[in-house]
CSV table of C-alpha atoms in Angstrom, one decimal:
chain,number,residue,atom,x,y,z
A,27,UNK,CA,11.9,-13.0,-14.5
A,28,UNK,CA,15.5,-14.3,-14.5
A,29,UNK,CA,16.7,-16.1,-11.3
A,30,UNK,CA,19.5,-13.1,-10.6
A,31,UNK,CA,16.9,-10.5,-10.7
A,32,UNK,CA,14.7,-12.8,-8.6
A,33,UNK,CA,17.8,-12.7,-6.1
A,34,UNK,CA,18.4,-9.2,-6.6
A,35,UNK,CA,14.4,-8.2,-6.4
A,36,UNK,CA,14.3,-10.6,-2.7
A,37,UNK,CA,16.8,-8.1,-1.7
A,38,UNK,CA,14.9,-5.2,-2.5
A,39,UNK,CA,11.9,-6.6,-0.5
A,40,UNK,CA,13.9,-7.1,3.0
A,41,UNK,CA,15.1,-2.9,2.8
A,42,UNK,CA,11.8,-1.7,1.4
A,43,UNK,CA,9.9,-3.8,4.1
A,44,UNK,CA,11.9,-2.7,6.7
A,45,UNK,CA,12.5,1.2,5.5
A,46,UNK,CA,8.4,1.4,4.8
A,47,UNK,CA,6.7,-1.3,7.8
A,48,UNK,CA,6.9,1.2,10.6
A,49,UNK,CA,5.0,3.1,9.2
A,50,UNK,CA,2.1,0.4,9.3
A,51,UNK,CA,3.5,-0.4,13.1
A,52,UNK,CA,3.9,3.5,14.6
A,53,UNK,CA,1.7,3.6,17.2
A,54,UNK,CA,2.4,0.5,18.2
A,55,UNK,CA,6.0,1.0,18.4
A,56,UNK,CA,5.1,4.7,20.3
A,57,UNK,CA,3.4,2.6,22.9
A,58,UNK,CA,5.8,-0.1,23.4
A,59,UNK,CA,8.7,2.5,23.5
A,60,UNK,CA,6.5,5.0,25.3
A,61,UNK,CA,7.0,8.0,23.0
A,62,UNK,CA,4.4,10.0,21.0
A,63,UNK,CA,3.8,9.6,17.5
A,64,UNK,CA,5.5,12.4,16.4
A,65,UNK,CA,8.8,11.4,18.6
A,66,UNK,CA,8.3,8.0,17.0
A,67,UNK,CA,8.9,9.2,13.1
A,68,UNK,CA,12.7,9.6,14.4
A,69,UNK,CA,12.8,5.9,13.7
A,70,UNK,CA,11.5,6.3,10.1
A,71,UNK,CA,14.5,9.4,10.1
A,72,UNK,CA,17.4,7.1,11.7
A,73,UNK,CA,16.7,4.6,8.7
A,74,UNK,CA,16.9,7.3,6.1
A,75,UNK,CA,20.2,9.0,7.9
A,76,UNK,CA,21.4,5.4,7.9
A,77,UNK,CA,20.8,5.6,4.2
A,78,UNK,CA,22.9,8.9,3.6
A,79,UNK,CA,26.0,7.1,5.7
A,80,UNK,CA,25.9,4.0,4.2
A,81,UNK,CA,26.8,5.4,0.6
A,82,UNK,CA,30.2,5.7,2.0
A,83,UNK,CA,30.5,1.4,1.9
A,84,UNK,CA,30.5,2.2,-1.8
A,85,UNK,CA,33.5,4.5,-2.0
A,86,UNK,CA,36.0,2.3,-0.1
A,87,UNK,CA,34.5,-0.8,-1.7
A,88,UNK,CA,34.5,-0.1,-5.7
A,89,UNK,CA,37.2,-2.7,-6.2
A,90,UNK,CA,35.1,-5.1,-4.8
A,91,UNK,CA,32.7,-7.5,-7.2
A,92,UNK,CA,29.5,-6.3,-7.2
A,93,UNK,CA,27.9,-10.0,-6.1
A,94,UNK,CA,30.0,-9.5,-3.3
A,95,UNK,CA,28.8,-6.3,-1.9
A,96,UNK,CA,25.3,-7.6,-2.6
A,97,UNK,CA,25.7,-10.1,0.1
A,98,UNK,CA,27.9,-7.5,2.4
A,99,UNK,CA,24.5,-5.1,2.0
A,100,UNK,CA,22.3,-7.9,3.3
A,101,UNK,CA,24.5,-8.9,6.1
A,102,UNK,CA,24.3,-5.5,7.5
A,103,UNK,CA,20.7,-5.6,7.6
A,104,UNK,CA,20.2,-8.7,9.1
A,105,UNK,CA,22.2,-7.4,11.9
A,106,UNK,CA,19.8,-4.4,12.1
A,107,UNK,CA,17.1,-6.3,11.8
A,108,UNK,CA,17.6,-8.5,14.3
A,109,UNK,CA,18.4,-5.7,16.8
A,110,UNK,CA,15.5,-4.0,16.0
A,111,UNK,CA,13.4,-6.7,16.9
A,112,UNK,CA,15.0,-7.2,20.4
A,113,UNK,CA,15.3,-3.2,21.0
A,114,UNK,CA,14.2,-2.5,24.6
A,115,UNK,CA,14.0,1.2,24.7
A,116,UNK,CA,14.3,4.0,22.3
A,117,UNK,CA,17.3,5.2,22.5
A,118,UNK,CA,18.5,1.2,21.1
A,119,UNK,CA,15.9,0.8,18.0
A,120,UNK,CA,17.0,4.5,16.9
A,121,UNK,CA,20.3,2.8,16.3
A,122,UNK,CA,19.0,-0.3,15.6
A,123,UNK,CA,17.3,1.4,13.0
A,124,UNK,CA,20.3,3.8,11.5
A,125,UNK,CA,22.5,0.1,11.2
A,126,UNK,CA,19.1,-1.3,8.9
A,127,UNK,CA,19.3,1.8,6.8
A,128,UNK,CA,22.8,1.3,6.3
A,129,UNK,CA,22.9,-1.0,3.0
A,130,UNK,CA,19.9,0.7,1.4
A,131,UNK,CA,21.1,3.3,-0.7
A,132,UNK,CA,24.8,1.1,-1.5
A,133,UNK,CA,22.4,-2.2,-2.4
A,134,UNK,CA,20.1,0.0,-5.6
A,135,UNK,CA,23.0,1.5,-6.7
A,136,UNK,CA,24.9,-2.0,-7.4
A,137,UNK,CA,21.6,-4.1,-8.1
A,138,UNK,CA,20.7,-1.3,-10.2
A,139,UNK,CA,23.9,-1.6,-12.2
A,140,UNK,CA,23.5,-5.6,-12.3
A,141,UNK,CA,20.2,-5.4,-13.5
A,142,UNK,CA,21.1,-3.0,-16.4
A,143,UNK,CA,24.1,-5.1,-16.9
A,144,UNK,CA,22.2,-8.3,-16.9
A,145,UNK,CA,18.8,-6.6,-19.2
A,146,UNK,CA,18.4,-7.6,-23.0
A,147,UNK,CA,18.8,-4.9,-25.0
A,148,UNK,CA,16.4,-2.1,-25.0
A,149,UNK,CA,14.6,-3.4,-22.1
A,150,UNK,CA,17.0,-1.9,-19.3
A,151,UNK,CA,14.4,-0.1,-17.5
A,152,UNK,CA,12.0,-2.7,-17.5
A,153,UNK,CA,14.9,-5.2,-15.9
A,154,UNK,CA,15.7,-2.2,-13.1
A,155,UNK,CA,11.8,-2.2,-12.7
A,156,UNK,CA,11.7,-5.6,-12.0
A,157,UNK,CA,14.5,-5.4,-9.4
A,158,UNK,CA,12.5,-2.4,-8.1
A,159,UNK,CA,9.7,-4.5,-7.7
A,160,UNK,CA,10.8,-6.1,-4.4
A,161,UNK,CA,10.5,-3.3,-2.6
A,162,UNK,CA,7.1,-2.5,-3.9
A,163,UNK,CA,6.0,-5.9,-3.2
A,164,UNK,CA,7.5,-5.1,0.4
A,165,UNK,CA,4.4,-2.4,0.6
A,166,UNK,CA,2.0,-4.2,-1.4
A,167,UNK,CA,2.3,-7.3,1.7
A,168,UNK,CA,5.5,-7.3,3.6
A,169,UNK,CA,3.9,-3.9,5.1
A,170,UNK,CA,0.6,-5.0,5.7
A,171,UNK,CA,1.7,-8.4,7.2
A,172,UNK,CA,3.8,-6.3,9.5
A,173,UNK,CA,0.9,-4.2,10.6
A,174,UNK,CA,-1.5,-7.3,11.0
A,175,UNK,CA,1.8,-9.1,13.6
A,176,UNK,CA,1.7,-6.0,15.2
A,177,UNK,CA,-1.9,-6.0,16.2
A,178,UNK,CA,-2.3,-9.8,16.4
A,179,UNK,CA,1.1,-10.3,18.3
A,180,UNK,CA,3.9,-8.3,18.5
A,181,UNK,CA,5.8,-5.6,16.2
A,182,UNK,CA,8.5,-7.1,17.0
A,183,UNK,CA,7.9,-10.4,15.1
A,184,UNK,CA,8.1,-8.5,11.5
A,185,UNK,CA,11.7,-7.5,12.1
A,186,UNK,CA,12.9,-11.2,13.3
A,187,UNK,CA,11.0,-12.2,10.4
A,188,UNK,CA,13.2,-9.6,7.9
A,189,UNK,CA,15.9,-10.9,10.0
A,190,UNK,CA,15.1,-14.5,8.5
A,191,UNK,CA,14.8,-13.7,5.2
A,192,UNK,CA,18.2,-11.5,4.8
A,193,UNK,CA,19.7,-14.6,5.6
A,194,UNK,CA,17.9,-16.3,3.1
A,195,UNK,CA,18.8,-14.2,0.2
A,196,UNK,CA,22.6,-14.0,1.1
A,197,UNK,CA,21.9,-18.0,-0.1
A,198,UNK,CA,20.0,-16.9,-3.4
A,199,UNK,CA,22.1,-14.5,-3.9
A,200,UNK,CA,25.5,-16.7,-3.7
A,201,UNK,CA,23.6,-19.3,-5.7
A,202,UNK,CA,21.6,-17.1,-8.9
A,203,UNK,CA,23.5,-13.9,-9.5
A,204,UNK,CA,26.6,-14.6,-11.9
A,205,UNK,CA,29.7,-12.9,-11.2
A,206,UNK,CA,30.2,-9.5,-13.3
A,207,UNK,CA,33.1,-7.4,-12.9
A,208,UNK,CA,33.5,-4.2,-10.9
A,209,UNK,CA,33.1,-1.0,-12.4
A,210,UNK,CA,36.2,0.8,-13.6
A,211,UNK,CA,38.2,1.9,-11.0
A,212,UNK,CA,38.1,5.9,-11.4
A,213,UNK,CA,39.8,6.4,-7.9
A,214,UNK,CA,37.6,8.3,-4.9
A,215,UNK,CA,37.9,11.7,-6.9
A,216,UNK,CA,36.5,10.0,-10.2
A,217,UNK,CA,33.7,8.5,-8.4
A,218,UNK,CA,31.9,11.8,-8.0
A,219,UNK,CA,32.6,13.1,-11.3
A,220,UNK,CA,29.5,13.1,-12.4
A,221,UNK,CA,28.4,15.9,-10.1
A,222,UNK,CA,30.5,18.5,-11.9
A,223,UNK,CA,27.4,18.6,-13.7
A,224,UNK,CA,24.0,20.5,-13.2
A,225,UNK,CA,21.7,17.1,-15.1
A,226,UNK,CA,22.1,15.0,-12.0
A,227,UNK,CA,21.6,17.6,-9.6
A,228,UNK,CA,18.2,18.4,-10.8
A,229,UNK,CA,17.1,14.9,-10.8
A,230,UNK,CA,18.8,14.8,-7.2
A,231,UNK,CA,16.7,17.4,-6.1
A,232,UNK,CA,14.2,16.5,-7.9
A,233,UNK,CA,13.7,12.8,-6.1
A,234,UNK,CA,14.5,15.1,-2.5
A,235,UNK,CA,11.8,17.3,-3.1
A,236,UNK,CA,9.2,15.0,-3.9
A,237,UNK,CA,9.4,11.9,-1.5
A,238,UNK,CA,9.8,14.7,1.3
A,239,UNK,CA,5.9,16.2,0.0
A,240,UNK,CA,4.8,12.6,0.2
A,241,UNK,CA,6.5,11.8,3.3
A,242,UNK,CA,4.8,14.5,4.8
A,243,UNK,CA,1.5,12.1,4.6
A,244,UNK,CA,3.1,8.6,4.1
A,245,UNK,CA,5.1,8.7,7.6
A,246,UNK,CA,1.8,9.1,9.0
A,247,UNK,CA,-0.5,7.4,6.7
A,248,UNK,CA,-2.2,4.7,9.6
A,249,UNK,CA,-3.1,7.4,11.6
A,250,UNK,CA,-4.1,9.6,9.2
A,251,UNK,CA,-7.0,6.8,7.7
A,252,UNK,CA,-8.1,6.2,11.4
A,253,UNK,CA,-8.7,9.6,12.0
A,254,UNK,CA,-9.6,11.2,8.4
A,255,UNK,CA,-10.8,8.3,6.8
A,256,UNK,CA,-13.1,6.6,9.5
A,257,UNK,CA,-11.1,3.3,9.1
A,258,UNK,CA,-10.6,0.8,12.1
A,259,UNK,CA,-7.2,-0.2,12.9
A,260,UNK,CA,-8.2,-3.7,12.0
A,261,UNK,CA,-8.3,-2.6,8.3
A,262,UNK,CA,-5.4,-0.7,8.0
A,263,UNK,CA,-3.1,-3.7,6.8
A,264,UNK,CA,-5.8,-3.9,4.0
A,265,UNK,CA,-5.2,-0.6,2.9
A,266,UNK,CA,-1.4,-1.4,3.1
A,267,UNK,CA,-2.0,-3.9,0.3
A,268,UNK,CA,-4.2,-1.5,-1.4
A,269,UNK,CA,-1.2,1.5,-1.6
A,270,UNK,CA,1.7,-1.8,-2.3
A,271,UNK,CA,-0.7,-2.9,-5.2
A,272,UNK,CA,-0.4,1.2,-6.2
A,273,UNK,CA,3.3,0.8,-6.5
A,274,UNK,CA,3.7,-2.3,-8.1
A,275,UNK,CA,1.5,-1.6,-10.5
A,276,UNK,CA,3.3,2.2,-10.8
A,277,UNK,CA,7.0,0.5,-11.2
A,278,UNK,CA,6.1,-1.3,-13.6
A,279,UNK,CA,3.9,0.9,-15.8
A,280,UNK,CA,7.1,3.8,-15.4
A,281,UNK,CA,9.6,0.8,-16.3
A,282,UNK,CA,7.6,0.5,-19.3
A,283,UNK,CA,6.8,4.5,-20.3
A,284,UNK,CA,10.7,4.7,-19.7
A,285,UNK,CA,11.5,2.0,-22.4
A,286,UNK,CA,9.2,3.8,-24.5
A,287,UNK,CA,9.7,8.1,-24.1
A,288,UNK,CA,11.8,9.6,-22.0
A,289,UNK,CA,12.7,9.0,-18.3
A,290,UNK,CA,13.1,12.7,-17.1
A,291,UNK,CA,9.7,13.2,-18.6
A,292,UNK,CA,8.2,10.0,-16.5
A,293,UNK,CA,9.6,10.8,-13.5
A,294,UNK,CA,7.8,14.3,-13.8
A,295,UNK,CA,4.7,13.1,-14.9
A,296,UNK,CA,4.7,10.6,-11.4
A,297,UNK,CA,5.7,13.7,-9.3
A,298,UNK,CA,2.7,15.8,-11.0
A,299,UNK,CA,-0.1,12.8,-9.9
A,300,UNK,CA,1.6,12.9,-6.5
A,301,UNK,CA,1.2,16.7,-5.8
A,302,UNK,CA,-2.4,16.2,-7.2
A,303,UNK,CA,-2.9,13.6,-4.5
A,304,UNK,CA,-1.6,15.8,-1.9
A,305,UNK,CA,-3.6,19.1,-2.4
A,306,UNK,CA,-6.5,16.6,-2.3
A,307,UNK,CA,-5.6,15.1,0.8
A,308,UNK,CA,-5.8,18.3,2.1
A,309,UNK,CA,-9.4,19.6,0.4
A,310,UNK,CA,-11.5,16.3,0.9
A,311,UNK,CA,-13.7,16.0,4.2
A,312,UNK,CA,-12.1,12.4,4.1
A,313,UNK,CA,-14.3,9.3,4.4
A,314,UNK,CA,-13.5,5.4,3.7
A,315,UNK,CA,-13.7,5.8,-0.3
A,316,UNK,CA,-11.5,9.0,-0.7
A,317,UNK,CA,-8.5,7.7,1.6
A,318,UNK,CA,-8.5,4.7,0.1
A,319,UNK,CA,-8.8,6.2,-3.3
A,320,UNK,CA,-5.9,8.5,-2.4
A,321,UNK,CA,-3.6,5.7,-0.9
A,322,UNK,CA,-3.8,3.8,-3.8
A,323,UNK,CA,-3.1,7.1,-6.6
A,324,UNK,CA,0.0,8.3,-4.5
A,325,UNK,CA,1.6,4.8,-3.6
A,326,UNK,CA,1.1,4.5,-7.5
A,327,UNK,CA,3.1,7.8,-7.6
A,328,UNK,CA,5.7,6.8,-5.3
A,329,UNK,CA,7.4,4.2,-7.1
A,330,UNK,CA,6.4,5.5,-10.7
A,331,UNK,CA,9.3,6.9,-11.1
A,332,UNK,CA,11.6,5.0,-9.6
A,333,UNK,CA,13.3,3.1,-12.3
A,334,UNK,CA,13.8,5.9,-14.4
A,335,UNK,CA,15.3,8.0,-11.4
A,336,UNK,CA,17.6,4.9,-11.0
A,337,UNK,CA,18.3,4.3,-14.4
A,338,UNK,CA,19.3,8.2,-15.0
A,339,UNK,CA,21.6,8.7,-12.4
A,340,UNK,CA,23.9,5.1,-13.5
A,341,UNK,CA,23.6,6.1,-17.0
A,342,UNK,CA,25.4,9.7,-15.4
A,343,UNK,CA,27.8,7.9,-13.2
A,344,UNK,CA,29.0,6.1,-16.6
A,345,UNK,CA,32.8,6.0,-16.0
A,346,UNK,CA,33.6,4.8,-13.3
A,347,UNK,CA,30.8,6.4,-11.1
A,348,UNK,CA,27.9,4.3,-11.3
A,349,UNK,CA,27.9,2.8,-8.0
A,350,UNK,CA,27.9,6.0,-6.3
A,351,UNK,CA,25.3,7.5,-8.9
A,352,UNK,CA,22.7,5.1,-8.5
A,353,UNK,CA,23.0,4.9,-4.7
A,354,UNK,CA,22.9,8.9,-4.5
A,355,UNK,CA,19.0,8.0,-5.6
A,356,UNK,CA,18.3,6.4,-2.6
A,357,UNK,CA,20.4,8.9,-0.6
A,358,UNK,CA,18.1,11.7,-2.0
A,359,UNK,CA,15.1,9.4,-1.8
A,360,UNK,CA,15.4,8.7,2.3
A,361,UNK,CA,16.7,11.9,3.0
A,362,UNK,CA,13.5,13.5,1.4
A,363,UNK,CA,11.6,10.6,3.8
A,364,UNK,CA,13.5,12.1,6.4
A,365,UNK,CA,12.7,16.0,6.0
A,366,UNK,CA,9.3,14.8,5.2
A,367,UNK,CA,8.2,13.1,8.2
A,368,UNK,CA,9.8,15.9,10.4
A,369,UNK,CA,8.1,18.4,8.7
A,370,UNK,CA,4.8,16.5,8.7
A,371,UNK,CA,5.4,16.1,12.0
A,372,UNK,CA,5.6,19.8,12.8
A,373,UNK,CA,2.3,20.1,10.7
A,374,UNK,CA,0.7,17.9,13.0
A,375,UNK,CA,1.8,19.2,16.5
A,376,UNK,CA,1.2,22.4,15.0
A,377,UNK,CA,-2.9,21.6,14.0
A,378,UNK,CA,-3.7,20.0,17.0
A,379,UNK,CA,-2.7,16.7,15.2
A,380,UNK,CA,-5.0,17.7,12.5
A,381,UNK,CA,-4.1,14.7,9.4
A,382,UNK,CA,-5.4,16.8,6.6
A,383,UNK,CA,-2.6,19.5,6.7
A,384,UNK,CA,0.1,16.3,6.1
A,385,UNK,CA,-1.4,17.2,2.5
A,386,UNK,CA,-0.9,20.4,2.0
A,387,UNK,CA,2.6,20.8,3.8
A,388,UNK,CA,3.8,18.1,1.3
A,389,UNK,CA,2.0,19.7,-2.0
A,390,UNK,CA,4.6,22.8,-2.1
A,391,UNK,CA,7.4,20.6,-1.9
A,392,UNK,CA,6.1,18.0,-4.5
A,393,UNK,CA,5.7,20.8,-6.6
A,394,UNK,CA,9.5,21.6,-6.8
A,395,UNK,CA,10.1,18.4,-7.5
A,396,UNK,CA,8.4,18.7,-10.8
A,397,UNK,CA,9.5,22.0,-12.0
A,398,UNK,CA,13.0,20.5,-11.8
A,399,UNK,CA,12.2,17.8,-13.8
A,400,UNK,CA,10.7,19.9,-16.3
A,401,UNK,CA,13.7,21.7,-16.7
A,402,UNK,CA,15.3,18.7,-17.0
A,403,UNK,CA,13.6,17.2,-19.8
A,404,UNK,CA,13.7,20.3,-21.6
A,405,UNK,CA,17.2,21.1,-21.1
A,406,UNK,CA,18.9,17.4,-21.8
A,407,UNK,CA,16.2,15.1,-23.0
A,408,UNK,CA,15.0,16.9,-25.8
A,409,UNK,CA,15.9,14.8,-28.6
A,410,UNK,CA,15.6,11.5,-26.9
């Protein structure tokens, strides 16, 4: 991997640590905050609003050099991050945790165009994959290490510690990613050209609809293999690793399919296994082979499709509209975590905080997700 991708992919691990560790860390940050697990899924929602805001750093900042705004993204969240982990009440970590969310969505849409700017030919996906890969790593240990500080010592610990390494890659960053220039300026109204047209709003949708059927389960995936699965909580940074190895192995194998066929096509193919992995979260009894099983096919699911989600909507921001296009992925992407954990939350208090039905809320919505794609590929990728 080159050094600037390294860089880029370090900066990928701090937001997907931080966007994906409380859900490893929820009932302890319930307790400590003394809220209920469903109240406590706002915090997983501030992020993802935080996300949606964010975006706007991107408009007023397309003059900027993209290496620049890299380090801007990850001065933001060490300031989030750091709050978060001295947060004494709830009201104060749902802000804390809006500020973290702030860079996500601006920092994929520029290291997404760096990436692809820095690739070799052909292998673009593959080099956005890469990036990607941070915050897959993030689930496959940053995660589970959170989870295991939380029960050993303190939840509070794994944000300091994302706090830390921010700072750290503001230094890599400054030192390994070459200067490229920014895109060309296509003034505020040019930046959003690209959603004149009805290809990026299906893929839009698209990566809504589908992170909010899995978020229905993820937001609540360490209570949901106490419960269902049988699992102690001693385990459940295990299983962390075990859905993060899921996704790191599913970036890379749908950086590679991308290179290869077509990248409307992946993406659906990832939503299809994840709306299979749903509807059987719902149907099995549960036991400690299925939820493992299960965590590791729809973690694989989750980031299958990521690099060719990304690498779409840049290619459709071509123009001057990039920036914008790539972070709208991530805007689509957290507010789907959003909708997902409140509406998984509302299957819960509705059940008698009954885990199976996470499954099947999320399986209708998963299944929008890949009609639209369909269309998609049908429509504009069919002589890729």
């Amino acid at each position: 991997m080159k050094r600037s991708i390294l860089a880029l992919a370090s900066g990928a691990f701090i937001l997907g640590a931080a966007e994906f560790v409380m859900m490893g860390i929820l009932p302890q940050t319930a307790t400590a905050m003394h809220v209920s697990i469903p109240a406590a899924g706002h915090y997983i929602s501030a992020y993802a609003i935080g996300v949606c805001v964010g975006t706007l750093i991107l408009v007023f900042g397309r003059k900027v050099p993209p290496k620049h705004l890299i380090i801007l993204f990850m001065a933001i969240a060490l300031v989030g991050n750091t709050l978060s982990a001295v947060s004494f009440c709830s009201p104060m970590l749902l802000v804390a945790r809006f500020i973290s969310g702030l860079p996500h969505g601006a920092f994929f849409g520029t290291a997404t165009l760096i990436a692809k700017t820095l690739a070799d030919k052909g292998k673009e996906a593959q080099s956005v994959s890469m990036m990607v890969m941070g915050q897959t790593v993030a689930n496959m240990l940053g995660v589970p290490a959170g989870t295991l500080l939380a029960e050993a010592m303190s939840w509070r610990l794994a944000f300091a510690i994302l706090a830390a390494w921010a700072l750290m890659t503001i230094v890599v960053v400054i030192s390994w990613v070459p200067s490229i220039d920014p895109i060309k300026d296509a003034g505020i109204k040019g930046q959003f050209r690209f959603l004149t047209h009805p290809g990026p709003w299906l893929i839009l949708l698209a990566v809504f609809f589908g992170n909010s059927g899995i978020f229905c389960w993820w937001s609540y995936v360490s209570p949901w293999l106490q419960k269902t699965g049988g699992w102690s909580a001693t385990m459940v940074p295990m299983l962390m690793v075990l859905a993060g190895l899921g996704m790191v192995v599913g970036g890379i194998v749908g950086g590679r399919l991308t290179d290869l066929w077509k990248a409307g096509a992946t993406a659906a193919l990832s939503h299809g296994i994840a709306l299979c992995g749903l509807l059987l979260v719902f149907l099995l009894p549960g036991n400690h082979a299925t939820t493992a099983l299960l965590t590791f096919i729809i973690g694989f699911a989750l980031f299958f499709n990521s690099s060719p989600q990304q690498l779409l909507m840049v290619q459709a921001g071509e123009g001057g509209g990039e920036l914008i296009a790539g972070a709208a992925v991530q805007i689509a992407f957290n507010f789907g975590n959003a909708i997902g954990s409140i509406v998984g939350g509302a299957a819960l208090t509705a059940t008698a905080m009954n885990y199976h039905f996470t499954g099947i809320a999320g399986a209708p919505i998963s299944l929008l997700a890949v009609i639209l794609l369909v269309l998609y590929t049908r429509r504009y990728e069919a002589r890729a």
